[in-house]
PDB file of C-alpha atoms in Angstrom:
ATOM      1  CA  MET X  19      76.324-102.539 -28.277  1.00 43.00           C
ATOM      2  CA  ASP X  20      73.639-104.165 -26.112  1.00 45.00           C
ATOM      3  CA  LEU X  21      74.408-107.592 -27.522  1.00 45.00           C
ATOM      4  CA  HIS X  22      77.355-109.092 -25.727  1.00 45.00           C
ATOM      5  CA  THR X  23      78.784-112.122 -24.037  1.00 42.00           C
ATOM      6  CA  THR X  24      80.455-112.069 -20.678  1.00 41.00           C
ATOM      7  CA  THR X  25      82.847-114.596 -19.222  1.00 39.00           C
ATOM      8  CA  ARG X  26      84.443-115.020 -15.849  1.00 39.00           C
ATOM      9  CA  GLN X  27      87.998-116.188 -15.364  1.00 42.00           C
ATOM     10  CA  HIS X  28      88.199-119.619 -13.775  1.00 40.00           C
ATOM     11  CA  PRO X  29      90.910-120.838 -11.440  1.00 41.00           C
ATOM     12  CA  THR X  30      93.923-122.271 -13.227  1.00 41.00           C
ATOM     13  CA  ASN X  31      93.627-125.491 -11.253  1.00 41.00           C
ATOM     14  CA  HIS X  32      90.119-126.193 -12.503  1.00 40.00           C
ATOM     15  CA  THR X  33      90.105-129.847 -13.510  1.00 38.00           C
ATOM     16  CA  HIS X  34      87.052-129.926 -15.769  1.00 39.00           C
ATOM     17  CA  ASN X  35      86.718-128.391 -19.214  1.00 39.00           C
ATOM     18  CA  THR X  36      83.366-126.776 -18.418  1.00 39.00           C
ATOM     19  CA  HIS X  37      81.966-123.462 -17.201  1.00 37.00           C
ATOM     20  CA  HIS X  38      78.818-122.734 -15.254  1.00 37.00           C
ATOM     21  CA  LYS X  39      76.007-121.398 -17.453  1.00 38.00           C
ATOM     22  CA  SER X  40      75.527-118.197 -15.407  1.00 42.00           C
ATOM     23  CA  ASN X  41      78.911-116.903 -16.612  1.00 58.00           C
ATOM     24  CA  HIS X  42      77.822-116.551 -20.254  1.00 79.00           C
ATOM     25  CA  ILE X  43      74.939-114.471 -21.548  1.00 84.00           C
ATOM     26  CA  LEU X  44      73.932-113.065 -24.906  1.00 86.00           C
ATOM     27  CA  LYS X  45      71.601-110.075 -24.951  1.00 87.00           C
ATOM     28  CA  CYS X  46      69.354-109.382 -27.936  1.00 90.00           C
ATOM     29  CA  PRO X  47      70.171-105.967 -29.475  1.00 89.00           C
ATOM     30  CA  SER X  48      66.512-105.424 -30.364  1.00 88.00           C
ATOM     31  CA  CYS X  49      64.623-106.308 -27.154  1.00 89.00           C
ATOM     32  CA  ASN X  50      67.415-106.796 -24.560  1.00 87.00           C
ATOM     33  CA  HIS X  51      66.179-110.316 -23.780  1.00 87.00           C
ATOM     34  CA  VAL X  52      68.973-112.296 -22.121  1.00 88.00           C
ATOM     35  CA  HIS X  53      69.795-115.660 -23.710  1.00 84.00           C
ATOM     36  CA  HIS X  54      71.770-118.365 -21.926  1.00 83.00           C
ATOM     37  CA  PRO X  55      73.790-121.079 -23.679  1.00 83.00           C
ATOM     38  CA  LYS X  56      72.686-124.687 -23.748  1.00 78.00           C
ATOM     39  CA  THR X  57      74.076-126.863 -20.977  1.00 77.00           C
ATOM     40  CA  ASP X  58      74.645-130.520 -20.251  1.00 71.00           C
ATOM     41  CA  VAL X  59      72.514-132.430 -17.745  1.00 68.00           C
ATOM     42  CA  PHE X  60      74.673-131.077 -14.922  1.00 72.00           C
ATOM     43  CA  GLY X  61      74.070-127.418 -15.811  1.00 73.00           C
ATOM     44  CA  ASN X  62      77.526-126.933 -17.355  1.00 77.00           C
ATOM     45  CA  ILE X  63      78.565-125.887 -20.839  1.00 71.00           C
ATOM     46  CA  PRO X  64      81.719-127.088 -22.621  1.00 63.00           C
ATOM     47  CA  SER X  65      84.626-124.671 -22.674  1.00 65.00           C
ATOM     48  CA  SER X  66      84.541-123.321 -26.209  1.00 61.00           C
ATOM     49  CA  SER X  67      85.111-120.087 -28.084  1.00 60.00           C
ATOM     50  CA  ASN X  68      81.575-120.327 -29.514  1.00 72.00           C
ATOM     51  CA  LEU X  69      78.479-121.303 -27.504  1.00 79.00           C
ATOM     52  CA  ASP X  70      75.076-122.664 -28.509  1.00 80.00           C
ATOM     53  CA  TYR X  71      72.359-120.133 -27.647  1.00 83.00           C
ATOM     54  CA  ASP X  72      69.707-122.143 -29.533  1.00 81.00           C
ATOM     55  CA  ALA X  73      69.824-119.708 -32.452  1.00 83.00           C
ATOM     56  CA  ARG X  74      68.819-120.839 -35.948  1.00 79.00           C
ATOM     57  CA  GLU X  75      69.764-119.926 -39.487  1.00 78.00           C
ATOM     58  CA  ILE X  76      66.831-118.316 -41.286  1.00 75.00           C
ATOM     59  CA  PHE X  77      66.316-118.490 -45.028  1.00 68.00           C
ATOM     60  CA  GLY X  78      64.122-116.710 -47.533  1.00 61.00           C
ATOM     61  CA  VAL X  79      64.068-113.217 -46.001  1.00 70.00           C
ATOM     62  CA  THR X  80      66.364-110.204 -45.832  1.00 77.00           C
ATOM     63  CA  ALA X  81      66.777-107.708 -43.004  1.00 84.00           C
ATOM     64  CA  THR X  82      69.021-104.986 -41.642  1.00 89.00           C
ATOM     65  CA  CYS X  83      71.411-106.329 -39.024  1.00 91.00           C
ATOM     66  CA  PRO X  84      70.971-104.270 -35.813  1.00 91.00           C
ATOM     67  CA  ILE X  85      74.720-104.488 -35.104  1.00 92.00           C
ATOM     68  CA  CYS X  86      76.590-103.805 -38.348  1.00 91.00           C
ATOM     69  CA  MET X  87      73.534-102.114 -39.948  1.00 90.00           C
ATOM     70  CA  GLU X  88      74.083-103.965 -43.228  1.00 85.00           C
ATOM     71  CA  ASP X  89      70.976-103.540 -45.396  1.00 83.00           C
ATOM     72  CA  ASP X  90      69.233-106.422 -47.160  1.00 79.00           C
ATOM     73  CA  CYS X  91      71.317-109.010 -45.313  1.00 82.00           C
ATOM     74  CA  SER X  92      70.248-112.547 -46.253  1.00 78.00           C
ATOM     75  CA  ASP X  93      72.722-114.521 -44.116  1.00 81.00           C
ATOM     76  CA  LEU X  94      70.619-114.271 -40.965  1.00 85.00           C
ATOM     77  CA  ILE X  95      70.349-115.817 -37.529  1.00 86.00           C
ATOM     78  CA  ALA X  96      67.141-115.899 -35.456  1.00 86.00           C
ATOM     79  CA  LEU X  97      67.609-115.700 -31.705  1.00 87.00           C
ATOM     80  CA  PRO X  98      65.128-117.620 -29.512  1.00 84.00           C
ATOM     81  CA  CYS X  99      63.314-114.326 -28.798  1.00 86.00           C
ATOM     82  CA  GLY X 100      62.564-114.101 -32.536  1.00 81.00           C
ATOM     83  CA  HIS X 101      64.781-111.157 -33.491  1.00 88.00           C
ATOM     84  CA  LEU X 102      67.348-111.372 -36.269  1.00 89.00           C
ATOM     85  CA  LEU X 103      70.985-110.419 -36.753  1.00 89.00           C
ATOM     86  CA  CYS X 104      73.584-111.330 -39.335  1.00 90.00           C
ATOM     87  CA  LYS X 105      75.421-114.610 -38.973  1.00 87.00           C
ATOM     88  CA  GLY X 106      78.845-112.947 -38.977  1.00 87.00           C
ATOM     89  CA  ASP X 107      78.110-110.711 -35.991  1.00 89.00           C
ATOM     90  CA  TYR X 108      76.484-113.559 -34.078  1.00 89.00           C
ATOM     91  CA  GLN X 109      79.587-115.704 -34.533  1.00 86.00           C
ATOM     92  CA  ARG X 110      81.957-112.844 -33.702  1.00 85.00           C
ATOM     93  CA  LEU X 111      80.069-112.422 -30.443  1.00 82.00           C
ATOM     94  CA  GLY X 112      80.665-116.055 -29.546  1.00 83.00           C
ATOM     95  CA  GLY X 113      77.546-117.715 -30.907  1.00 84.00           C
ATOM     96  CA  TYR X 114      77.584-121.178 -32.445  1.00 79.00           C
ATOM     97  CA  VAL X 115      75.191-122.064 -35.246  1.00 72.00           C
ATOM     98  CA  ARG X 116      74.084-125.599 -35.919  1.00 60.00           C
ATOM     99  CA  SER X 117      74.331-126.850 -39.470  1.00 49.00           C
ATOM    100  CA  GLY X 118      70.987-126.419 -41.180  1.00 45.00           C
ATOM    101  CA  VAL X 119      69.411-127.399 -44.485  1.00 39.00           C
ATOM    102  CA  LEU X 120      67.860-124.745 -46.684  1.00 37.00           C
ATOM    103  CA  GLU X 121      64.285-125.426 -47.657  1.00 38.00           C
ATOM    104  CA  ARG X 122      63.895-124.290 -51.221  1.00 35.00           C
ATOM    105  CA  GLY X 123      60.663-122.412 -51.771  1.00 36.00           C
ATOM    106  CA  GLY X 124      57.994-124.211 -53.728  1.00 36.00           C
ATOM    107  CA  GLU X 125      59.490-127.673 -53.448  1.00 39.00           C
ATOM    108  CA  GLU X 126      57.601-130.451 -51.731  1.00 40.00           C
ATOM    109  CA  SER X 127      59.070-131.597 -48.448  1.00 45.00           C
ATOM    110  CA  ASN X 128      58.078-134.286 -45.962  1.00 48.00           C
ATOM    111  CA  GLU X 129      60.499-133.124 -43.283  1.00 52.00           C
ATOM    112  CA  SER X 130      59.061-133.961 -39.847  1.00 58.00           C
ATOM    113  CA  SER X 131      57.307-131.079 -38.126  1.00 64.00           C
ATOM    114  CA  GLU X 132      59.399-131.506 -34.969  1.00 65.00           C
ATOM    115  CA  SER X 133      62.589-130.523 -36.812  1.00 71.00           C
ATOM    116  CA  VAL X 134      61.111-127.413 -38.467  1.00 81.00           C
ATOM    117  CA  ILE X 135      61.348-123.854 -37.158  1.00 83.00           C
ATOM    118  CA  LEU X 136      59.152-121.068 -38.554  1.00 87.00           C
ATOM    119  CA  ASN X 137      60.177-117.428 -38.368  1.00 84.00           C
ATOM    120  CA  ILE X 138      57.399-114.943 -39.134  1.00 89.00           C
ATOM    121  CA  ARG X 139      58.140-111.334 -40.046  1.00 85.00           C
ATOM    122  CA  TRP X 140      56.345-108.268 -41.381  1.00 88.00           C
ATOM    123  CA  ALA X 141      52.897-109.194 -40.067  1.00 91.00           C
ATOM    124  CA  GLY X 142      50.715-106.184 -39.292  1.00 92.00           C
ATOM    125  CA  VAL X 143      49.848-107.739 -35.930  1.00 90.00           C
ATOM    126  CA  GLY X 144      53.190-107.300 -34.193  1.00 84.00           C
ATOM    127  CA  GLY X 145      52.684-110.150 -31.730  1.00 90.00           C
ATOM    128  CA  VAL X 146      52.553-112.604 -34.629  1.00 93.00           C
ATOM    129  CA  ASN X 147      56.175-111.942 -35.565  1.00 90.00           C
ATOM    130  CA  GLY X 148      58.780-114.255 -34.092  1.00 86.00           C
ATOM    131  CA  THR X 149      59.982-117.849 -33.958  1.00 85.00           C
ATOM    132  CA  TYR X 150      57.558-120.777 -33.822  1.00 89.00           C
ATOM    133  CA  ARG X 151      58.385-124.324 -32.774  1.00 88.00           C
ATOM    134  CA  PHE X 152      56.238-127.416 -33.179  1.00 89.00           C
ATOM    135  CA  CYS X 153      54.238-128.546 -30.137  1.00 88.00           C
ATOM    136  CA  ILE X 154      53.568-132.290 -30.196  1.00 86.00           C
ATOM    137  CA  VAL X 155      50.729-131.998 -27.662  1.00 87.00           C
ATOM    138  CA  SER X 156      48.664-129.478 -29.640  1.00 89.00           C
ATOM    139  CA  ASN X 157      49.975-130.588 -33.066  1.00 90.00           C
ATOM    140  CA  LYS X 158      50.744-127.051 -34.221  1.00 93.00           C
ATOM    141  CA  TYR X 159      53.542-124.469 -34.279  1.00 94.00           C
ATOM    142  CA  THR X 160      53.320-122.067 -31.344  1.00 94.00           C
ATOM    143  CA  ARG X 161      54.962-119.108 -29.654  1.00 92.00           C
ATOM    144  CA  LEU X 162      54.060-116.996 -26.612  1.00 90.00           C
ATOM    145  CA  GLY X 163      53.598-113.258 -26.907  1.00 90.00           C
ATOM    146  CA  PHE X 164      51.200-110.385 -26.282  1.00 91.00           C
ATOM    147  CA  TYR X 165      47.964-109.478 -28.039  1.00 93.00           C
ATOM    148  CA  LYS X 166      46.149-106.240 -27.217  1.00 91.00           C
ATOM    149  CA  GLY X 167      48.285-105.847 -24.120  1.00 91.00           C
ATOM    150  CA  ASN X 168      47.677-109.295 -22.631  1.00 93.00           C
ATOM    151  CA  ASP X 169      49.474-112.643 -22.645  1.00 93.00           C
ATOM    152  CA  ALA X 170      48.620-114.791 -25.629  1.00 95.00           C
ATOM    153  CA  GLU X 171      49.623-117.887 -27.547  1.00 96.00           C
ATOM    154  CA  PHE X 172      50.069-117.525 -31.291  1.00 96.00           C
ATOM    155  CA  SER X 173      49.883-120.617 -33.479  1.00 97.00           C
ATOM    156  CA  VAL X 174      50.284-121.845 -37.041  1.00 96.00           C
ATOM    157  CA  GLU X 175      48.248-124.900 -38.004  1.00 95.00           C
ATOM    158  CA  SER X 176      46.265-126.440 -40.865  1.00 93.00           C
ATOM    159  CA  ARG X 177      42.517-127.049 -40.623  1.00 93.00           C
ATOM    160  CA  VAL X 178      39.789-128.149 -43.000  1.00 91.00           C
ATOM    161  CA  VAL X 179      37.089-125.499 -43.487  1.00 91.00           C
ATOM    162  CA  ASP X 180      34.135-126.059 -45.844  1.00 90.00           C
ATOM    163  CA  GLY X 181      35.958-128.979 -47.429  1.00 87.00           C
ATOM    164  CA  LYS X 182      39.152-126.965 -48.061  1.00 89.00           C
ATOM    165  CA  LYS X 183      42.425-127.421 -46.214  1.00 91.00           C
ATOM    166  CA  LEU X 184      43.852-124.088 -45.101  1.00 94.00           C
ATOM    167  CA  TRP X 185      46.742-122.800 -43.041  1.00 95.00           C
ATOM    168  CA  PHE X 186      45.812-120.425 -40.220  1.00 97.00           C
ATOM    169  CA  ILE X 187      47.806-118.045 -38.045  1.00 97.00           C
ATOM    170  CA  SER X 188      45.725-117.597 -34.907  1.00 97.00           C
ATOM    171  CA  VAL X 189      45.861-116.149 -31.416  1.00 96.00           C
ATOM    172  CA  GLU X 190      44.354-117.503 -28.196  1.00 96.00           C
ATOM    173  CA  GLN X 191      43.993-115.899 -24.786  1.00 96.00           C
ATOM    174  CA  GLU X 192      42.798-117.417 -21.548  1.00 93.00           C
ATOM    175  CA  GLY X 193      39.022-117.281 -21.236  1.00 93.00           C
ATOM    176  CA  LYS X 194      38.532-116.054 -24.809  1.00 94.00           C
ATOM    177  CA  GLU X 195      37.731-117.723 -28.112  1.00 94.00           C
ATOM    178  CA  ARG X 196      40.478-118.303 -30.654  1.00 95.00           C
ATOM    179  CA  VAL X 197      40.865-115.552 -33.241  1.00 95.00           C
ATOM    180  CA  ASP X 198      42.069-116.469 -36.732  1.00 96.00           C
ATOM    181  CA  LEU X 199      44.195-113.593 -38.045  1.00 96.00           C
ATOM    182  CA  TYR X 200      45.624-114.870 -41.349  1.00 96.00           C
ATOM    183  CA  LYS X 201      44.862-117.763 -43.665  1.00 96.00           C
ATOM    184  CA  ALA X 202      46.454-119.377 -46.714  1.00 94.00           C
ATOM    185  CA  LYS X 203      45.562-122.160 -49.088  1.00 91.00           C
ATOM    186  CA  VAL X 204      47.522-125.375 -48.668  1.00 87.00           C
ATOM    187  CA  GLU X 205      49.316-125.485 -52.010  1.00 72.00           C
ATOM    188  CA  GLN X 206      51.196-128.763 -51.650  1.00 68.00           C
ATOM    189  CA  SER X 207      51.811-131.785 -49.487  1.00 65.00           C
ATOM    190  CA  SER X 208      53.909-130.421 -46.646  1.00 72.00           C
ATOM    191  CA  ASN X 209      54.041-130.488 -42.878  1.00 80.00           C
ATOM    192  CA  TYR X 210      54.483-126.704 -42.755  1.00 83.00           C
ATOM    193  CA  PRO X 211      53.371-123.643 -44.776  1.00 86.00           C
ATOM    194  CA  SER X 212      55.895-123.535 -47.601  1.00 75.00           C
ATOM    195  CA  GLY X 213      55.616-120.884 -50.321  1.00 78.00           C
ATOM    196  CA  VAL X 214      52.023-119.905 -49.472  1.00 87.00           C
ATOM    197  CA  THR X 215      50.326-116.537 -49.905  1.00 90.00           C
ATOM    198  CA  TRP X 216      48.661-115.189 -46.771  1.00 94.00           C
ATOM    199  CA  HIS X 217      45.382-113.284 -46.638  1.00 94.00           C
ATOM    200  CA  GLN X 218      43.311-111.722 -43.876  1.00 94.00           C
ATOM    201  CA  ALA X 219      41.164-114.312 -42.138  1.00 93.00           C
ATOM    202  CA  HIS X 220      38.699-111.601 -41.065  1.00 84.00           C
ATOM    203  CA  LEU X 221      38.050-107.951 -41.870  1.00 82.00           C
ATOM    204  CA  LEU X 222      39.869-106.745 -38.764  1.00 78.00           C
ATOM    205  CA  GLU X 223      41.816-103.513 -38.420  1.00 77.00           C
ATOM    206  CA  GLY X 224      45.605-103.569 -38.275  1.00 79.00           C
ATOM    207  CA  LEU X 225      46.265-106.901 -39.994  1.00 85.00           C
ATOM    208  CA  ARG X 226      48.229-105.488 -42.923  1.00 87.00           C
ATOM    209  CA  PRO X 227      50.879-106.038 -44.149  1.00 91.00           C
ATOM    210  CA  MET X 228      50.599-109.771 -44.663  1.00 92.00           C
ATOM    211  CA  PRO X 229      53.159-112.009 -42.920  1.00 92.00           C
ATOM    212  CA  LYS X 230      56.157-113.682 -44.517  1.00 89.00           C
ATOM    213  CA  ILE X 231      57.455-117.005 -43.236  1.00 87.00           C
ATOM    214  CA  ALA X 232      61.053-118.221 -43.450  1.00 81.00           C
ATOM    215  CA  ILE X 233      61.695-121.884 -42.735  1.00 77.00           C
ATOM    216  CA  SER X 234      64.730-123.769 -41.526  1.00 70.00           C
ATOM    217  CA  TYR X 235      65.056-127.385 -40.479  1.00 60.00           C
ATOM    218  CA  PHE X 236      67.707-129.576 -38.987  1.00 53.00           C
ATOM    219  CA  GLU X 237      68.809-133.157 -39.021  1.00 47.00           C
TER     220      GLU X 237
END
């Protein structure tokens, strides 16, 4: 499989219980993006059988794991590149998963935006799909990707339009105006789009199907 971890044997007289980060990689089986484990301030990672590649548990969606090919798997992990695999295979390959809290659809939550991760799937605009993290500077969830062959920033944010508060999934490119792709009514008091139904923001080609958002958050 393309997804793997590699380790290098260290001298037996090594006095510290750490390894240099370049000796461990995890390659996404879907896009071949190379992920490196988290390190301490000195660029080292603790010696451990499982390493933290900044992956997150994702809830509320099912998918086929690209490794074991299990259909309708709901116990999923999102890699930083945005692609999914089952939790079991991720752990067997040496990945460590932080403890997360499942956000139950439809319930009100005041969890801080900074601790929330959005994972968008099934959007007709392929660049929309992936993992979004909250940006304090712009006050919205963002991810980098490509739109019509060029670099772009995708975002999820709430705005008031004609007196109504709506969620928008948008795309921005340097030197061009922002394009709103999808919109949804804000159904409840929440810092993120929980249990909403998305619609096309404009009559543009290629927007269908509508996106689905899975949410996870951490203490």
